[in-house]
Coordinates of N, CA and C in Angstrom, one line a residue:
X86 N 110.9 115.8 130.9 CA 112.4 115.6 130.3 C 113.1 114.8 131.3
X87 N 113.9 113.9 130.6 CA 114.7 113.0 131.6 C 116.0 113.8 132.0
X88 N 116.7 113.5 132.8 CA 117.9 114.1 133.2 C 118.9 114.0 132.2
X89 N 118.8 113.3 131.2 CA 119.9 113.1 130.2 C 119.5 114.0 129.0
X90 N 118.3 114.5 128.9 CA 118.0 115.2 127.6 C 118.5 116.7 127.7
X91 N 118.7 117.1 126.5 CA 119.2 118.6 126.7 C 117.9 119.4 127.1
X92 N 118.4 120.6 127.9 CA 117.4 121.5 128.2 C 116.8 122.3 127.2
X93 N 117.5 122.6 126.0 CA 116.9 123.2 125.0 C 116.5 122.1 123.9
X94 N 115.3 122.4 123.7 CA 114.5 121.6 122.8 C 113.8 122.3 121.7
X95 N 113.5 121.8 120.4 CA 112.7 122.5 119.4 C 111.4 122.8 119.9
X96 N 110.7 123.9 119.4 CA 109.2 124.2 119.8 C 108.6 124.5 118.7
X97 N 107.4 124.9 118.8 CA 106.4 125.2 117.8 C 106.3 126.7 117.6
X98 N 107.0 127.5 118.4 CA 106.9 128.7 118.3 C 107.4 129.5 116.9
X99 N 106.8 130.5 116.6 CA 107.0 131.2 115.1 C 108.3 131.8 115.2
X100 N 109.0 131.6 114.3 CA 110.5 132.3 114.1 C 110.2 133.7 113.7
X101 N 109.3 133.8 112.8 CA 109.1 135.2 112.3 C 108.5 136.2 113.4
X102 N 107.6 135.6 114.2 CA 107.1 136.4 115.3 C 108.4 136.8 116.3
X103 N 109.0 135.6 116.6 CA 110.1 136.0 117.4 C 111.0 137.1 116.9
X104 N 111.4 137.2 115.6 CA 112.3 137.9 114.9 C 111.8 139.3 115.0
X105 N 110.4 139.4 114.8 CA 109.6 140.8 114.8 C 109.6 141.3 116.2
X106 N 109.8 140.4 117.2 CA 109.7 141.0 118.5 C 111.0 141.4 119.1
X107 N 112.1 141.3 118.3 CA 113.4 141.6 118.8 C 113.4 143.1 119.0
X108 N 113.6 143.7 120.3 CA 113.4 145.1 120.8 C 114.3 146.1 119.8
X109 N 115.4 145.9 120.0 CA 116.5 147.0 119.3 C 116.4 146.9 117.8
X110 N 116.1 148.0 117.1 CA 115.8 147.9 115.7 C 117.1 147.5 114.9
X111 N 118.4 147.7 115.4 CA 119.6 147.2 114.7 C 119.7 145.8 114.8
X112 N 119.6 145.3 116.1 CA 119.5 143.9 116.3 C 118.5 143.0 115.7
X113 N 117.3 143.6 115.5 CA 116.2 142.9 114.8 C 116.6 142.9 113.4
X114 N 117.0 144.0 112.7 CA 117.5 144.0 111.2 C 118.5 142.9 111.2
X115 N 119.6 142.8 112.0 CA 120.7 141.8 111.8 C 120.2 140.6 112.0
X116 N 119.2 140.2 112.9 CA 118.8 139.0 113.1 C 117.8 138.4 111.8
X117 N 117.2 139.5 111.2 CA 116.4 139.1 110.0 C 117.5 138.9 108.8
X118 N 118.6 139.5 108.8 CA 119.6 139.4 107.8 C 120.2 137.9 108.0
X119 N 120.4 137.6 109.2 CA 121.1 136.2 109.6 C 120.2 135.2 109.3
X120 N 118.9 135.4 109.4 CA 117.9 134.2 108.9 C 118.0 134.1 107.5
X121 N 118.0 135.2 106.7 CA 118.1 135.1 105.3 C 119.4 134.4 104.8
X122 N 120.4 134.7 105.6 CA 121.8 134.1 105.3 C 121.8 132.7 105.7
X123 N 121.2 132.2 106.8 CA 121.2 131.0 107.1 C 120.4 130.1 106.3
X124 N 119.2 130.4 105.9 CA 118.3 129.9 105.1 C 119.0 129.6 103.7
X125 N 119.9 130.5 103.1 CA 120.5 130.5 101.8 C 121.6 129.6 102.0
X126 N 122.5 129.5 103.0 CA 123.5 128.6 103.2 C 123.3 127.3 103.3
X127 N 122.2 127.1 104.4 CA 121.9 125.6 104.9 C 120.9 125.1 103.8
X128 N 119.9 125.8 103.4 CA 118.8 125.2 102.6 C 117.9 124.6 103.6
X129 N 117.9 124.9 104.8 CA 117.0 124.4 105.9 C 116.1 125.4 106.3
X130 N 114.8 125.1 106.6 CA 113.9 126.0 107.3 C 114.3 126.2 108.7
X131 N 114.0 127.2 109.4 CA 114.4 127.5 110.7 C 113.3 126.9 111.6
X132 N 113.8 126.6 112.9 CA 113.0 126.2 114.0 C 113.6 126.8 115.2
X133 N 112.7 127.2 116.0 CA 112.8 127.7 117.4 C 113.3 126.6 118.1
X134 N 114.5 126.8 118.9 CA 114.9 125.8 120.1 C 114.9 126.8 121.3
X135 N 114.1 126.3 122.1 CA 113.9 127.0 123.4 C 113.2 128.3 123.1
X136 N 113.4 129.3 123.8 CA 112.8 130.5 123.7 C 113.6 131.6 122.8
X137 N 114.7 131.3 122.6 CA 115.5 132.3 121.8 C 116.5 131.9 120.8
X138 N 116.5 130.7 120.5 CA 117.6 130.2 119.6 C 116.9 129.8 118.2
X139 N 117.3 130.3 117.2 CA 116.8 129.8 115.9 C 117.9 128.8 115.3
X140 N 117.4 127.6 115.0 CA 118.3 126.6 114.5 C 118.0 126.2 113.1
X141 N 118.8 125.8 112.4 CA 118.7 125.3 111.1 C 119.4 123.7 111.0
X142 N 118.4 122.9 110.6 CA 119.0 121.5 110.6 C 119.1 121.0 112.0
X143 N 119.3 119.7 112.0 CA 119.4 119.0 113.3 C 120.4 117.7 113.2
X144 N 121.0 117.4 114.5 CA 121.7 116.0 114.3 C 121.4 115.3 115.4
X145 N 121.5 113.9 115.5 CA 121.4 113.1 116.6 C 122.9 112.6 117.1
X146 N 123.1 112.8 118.2 CA 124.4 112.5 118.8 C 124.4 111.3 119.7
X147 N 125.4 110.5 119.8 CA 125.5 109.5 120.9 C 127.0 109.6 121.4
X148 N 127.1 110.0 122.7 CA 128.6 109.9 123.1 C 129.0 108.6 123.6
X149 N 130.4 108.4 123.8 CA 130.8 107.3 124.4 C 130.1 106.9 125.8
X150 N 129.7 107.8 126.6 CA 129.2 107.6 127.8 C 127.8 107.1 127.7
X151 N 127.2 107.0 126.5 CA 125.9 106.6 126.4 C 124.8 107.6 126.2
X152 N 125.1 108.8 126.6 CA 124.3 110.0 126.5 C 124.1 110.2 125.1
X153 N 122.7 110.5 124.8 CA 122.3 110.7 123.4 C 121.4 111.8 123.2
X154 N 121.1 112.4 122.2 CA 120.0 113.4 122.0 C 120.1 114.1 120.6
X155 N 119.3 115.1 120.5 CA 119.1 115.8 119.3 C 119.4 117.3 119.6
X156 N 120.2 118.0 118.6 CA 120.5 119.3 118.7 C 120.5 120.0 117.4
X157 N 120.4 121.4 117.3 CA 120.5 122.1 116.3 C 121.8 121.9 115.6
X158 N 121.8 121.9 114.3 CA 123.1 121.7 113.5 C 123.9 123.1 113.4
X159 N 123.2 124.2 113.2 CA 123.8 125.5 113.3 C 122.7 126.4 113.5
X160 N 122.9 127.6 114.0 CA 121.8 128.7 114.1 C 122.4 129.9 114.8
X161 N 121.4 130.7 115.4 CA 121.8 131.9 116.1 C 120.7 132.4 117.1
X162 N 121.1 133.4 117.8 CA 120.2 133.9 118.8 C 120.6 135.4 119.0
X163 N 119.6 136.2 118.6 CA 119.8 137.7 118.9 C 119.6 138.2 120.4
X164 N 120.8 138.1 121.2 CA 120.8 138.2 122.4 C 120.8 139.8 122.6
X165 N 120.6 140.4 123.8 CA 120.7 141.7 124.2 C 122.1 142.2 123.8
X166 N 123.0 141.6 124.4 CA 124.3 142.1 124.4 C 125.2 141.7 123.1
X167 N 124.7 140.7 122.4 CA 125.3 140.4 121.0 C 124.7 139.4 120.4
X168 N 124.9 139.3 119.2 CA 124.4 138.2 118.4 C 125.3 136.7 118.5
X169 N 124.6 135.8 118.9 CA 125.3 134.5 119.4 C 125.1 133.6 118.0
X170 N 126.2 133.2 117.6 CA 126.1 132.4 116.3 C 126.6 131.0 116.8
X171 N 125.9 130.0 116.5 CA 126.2 128.6 116.9 C 126.8 127.6 115.8
X172 N 128.0 127.2 115.9 CA 128.6 126.3 114.9 C 129.0 125.0 115.8
X173 N 128.3 123.8 115.4 CA 128.7 122.6 116.1 C 129.6 121.8 115.3
X174 N 130.5 121.1 115.8 CA 130.7 121.0 117.2 C 131.7 122.2 117.8
X175 N 132.0 123.0 117.2 CA 132.8 124.2 117.7 C 133.7 124.7 116.6
X176 N 134.3 125.9 116.9 CA 135.2 126.7 116.1 C 136.7 126.3 116.2
X177 N 137.1 125.1 116.7 CA 138.4 124.8 117.0 C 139.2 124.7 115.7
X178 N 138.6 124.2 114.5 CA 139.4 124.0 113.2 C 139.3 125.2 112.3
X179 N 138.8 126.3 112.8 CA 138.5 127.4 111.8 C 139.2 128.6 112.0
X180 N 140.3 128.6 112.6 CA 141.0 129.8 112.8 C 141.4 130.7 111.7
X181 N 141.5 130.0 110.5 CA 141.7 130.7 109.1 C 140.6 131.6 108.9
X182 N 139.5 131.0 109.0 CA 138.2 131.7 108.7 C 137.9 132.8 109.8
X183 N 138.1 132.5 111.0 CA 137.8 133.4 112.0 C 138.9 134.7 111.9
X184 N 140.1 134.4 111.4 CA 141.1 135.6 111.1 C 140.5 136.5 110.2
X185 N 139.7 136.1 109.1 CA 139.1 137.0 108.2 C 137.9 137.6 108.4
X186 N 137.1 137.2 109.4 CA 135.7 137.3 109.7 C 135.5 138.8 110.3
X187 N 136.4 139.5 110.9 CA 136.1 140.6 111.4 C 135.9 140.7 113.1
X188 N 135.5 141.8 113.6 CA 135.3 141.9 115.1 C 134.3 140.8 115.7
X189 N 135.0 140.0 116.5 CA 134.1 138.8 117.1 C 134.8 138.4 118.3
X190 N 134.0 137.6 119.1 CA 134.6 136.7 120.2 C 134.1 135.4 120.0
X191 N 134.7 134.4 120.6 CA 134.4 133.1 120.5 C 134.4 132.3 121.9
X192 N 133.4 131.5 122.0 CA 133.3 130.5 123.2 C 133.5 129.0 122.4
X193 N 133.3 128.1 123.0 CA 133.5 126.7 122.5 C 132.8 126.6 121.2
X194 N 131.4 126.7 121.2 CA 130.6 126.5 120.1 C 129.9 127.9 119.7
X195 N 130.1 128.9 120.4 CA 129.4 130.2 120.1 C 130.5 131.2 119.7
X196 N 130.0 132.0 118.6 CA 130.6 133.1 118.1 C 129.8 134.3 118.5
X197 N 130.5 135.3 119.1 CA 129.9 136.5 119.4 C 130.0 137.7 118.7
X198 N 129.2 138.2 118.1 CA 129.1 139.4 117.1 C 128.3 140.7 117.6
X199 N 128.9 141.9 117.9 CA 128.1 142.9 118.4 C 127.1 143.3 117.2
X200 N 127.5 143.4 115.9 CA 126.5 143.8 114.9 C 127.3 143.3 113.7
X201 N 126.3 143.0 112.7 CA 126.6 142.5 111.3 C 127.6 143.3 110.7
X202 N 127.6 144.8 110.9 CA 128.3 145.7 110.3 C 129.9 145.4 110.6
X203 N 130.0 144.6 111.7 CA 131.3 144.5 112.2 C 132.1 143.4 111.7
X204 N 131.3 142.6 110.7 CA 132.0 141.1 110.1 C 131.8 141.2 108.7
X205 N 132.4 140.3 108.0 CA 132.3 140.1 106.6 C 131.4 138.9 106.6
X206 N 130.2 139.0 106.0 CA 129.1 138.1 106.0 C 129.3 137.1 105.0
X207 N 130.3 137.3 104.0 CA 130.6 136.1 103.2 C 131.5 135.1 103.8
X208 N 132.4 135.7 104.7 CA 133.3 134.7 105.5 C 132.3 134.1 106.4
X209 N 131.1 134.7 107.0 CA 130.5 133.8 108.0 C 129.8 132.8 107.1
X210 N 129.3 133.1 106.0 CA 128.6 132.1 105.2 C 129.7 130.8 105.0
X211 N 130.9 131.2 104.7 CA 131.9 130.0 104.5 C 132.0 129.4 105.9
X212 N 131.9 130.0 107.0 CA 132.1 129.5 108.3 C 131.0 128.4 108.6
X213 N 129.8 128.9 108.3 CA 128.5 128.1 108.4 C 128.6 126.7 107.6
X214 N 129.1 126.9 106.3 CA 129.2 125.6 105.6 C 130.3 124.9 106.0
X215 N 131.4 125.3 106.4 CA 132.5 124.5 107.0 C 132.1 123.8 108.2
X216 N 131.3 124.6 109.1 CA 130.7 124.0 110.3 C 129.9 122.8 110.0
X217 N 129.1 122.9 109.1 CA 128.0 121.8 108.8 C 128.7 120.7 108.2
X218 N 129.8 120.9 107.4 CA 130.7 119.8 106.8 C 131.3 119.0 108.1
X219 N 131.9 119.8 108.8 CA 132.6 119.2 110.0 C 131.8 118.4 110.9
X220 N 130.6 118.9 111.3 CA 129.6 118.2 112.0 C 129.2 117.1 111.3
X221 N 129.0 117.0 110.0 CA 128.6 115.9 109.4 C 129.5 114.6 109.3
X222 N 130.9 115.1 109.7 CA 131.9 114.1 109.6 C 131.7 113.3 111.0
X223 N 131.0 113.9 112.0 CA 130.7 113.2 113.3 C 129.3 112.5 113.4
X224 N 128.3 113.3 112.9 CA 127.0 112.9 113.1 C 126.3 113.2 111.7
X225 N 125.3 112.4 111.4 CA 124.5 112.8 110.1 C 123.5 114.1 110.5
X226 N 123.6 115.2 109.6 CA 122.8 116.3 109.7 C 121.5 116.2 108.8
X227 N 120.4 116.5 109.5 CA 119.0 116.2 108.8 C 118.4 117.7 108.6
X228 N 117.8 117.8 107.5 CA 117.0 119.1 107.4 C 115.9 119.4 108.5
X229 N 115.4 120.6 108.6 CA 114.4 120.9 109.5 C 113.3 121.5 108.8

């Protein structure tokens, strides 16, 4: 890996095996439900990125600095402390949707949810679609 490549890369690991291996039963059920939701909303097959991120779609970016690479278009990771949901290039434009979502926290491109029961998954589906539309305005999104 060159120093300019992303640390997180797509792998050949099985998404189904990864999901089945999530230890906590509620987190595992939530992760399986998220997989179903992301597949339905995006129409993309999931791919493991690194050891713990499930990605749907991908995009190639080139920054003004010349740095370029590939990354997942959207996805999630069932972390021990919360579900991390990734919307690229971030949540800055989606405050109205976030206000309707339910209990969550945000980072720049991460949405943290303790459990799916805390949020409205219909609003999450809207957020995923809006994120993909926003990303496609910057870089073309390709299926996985």
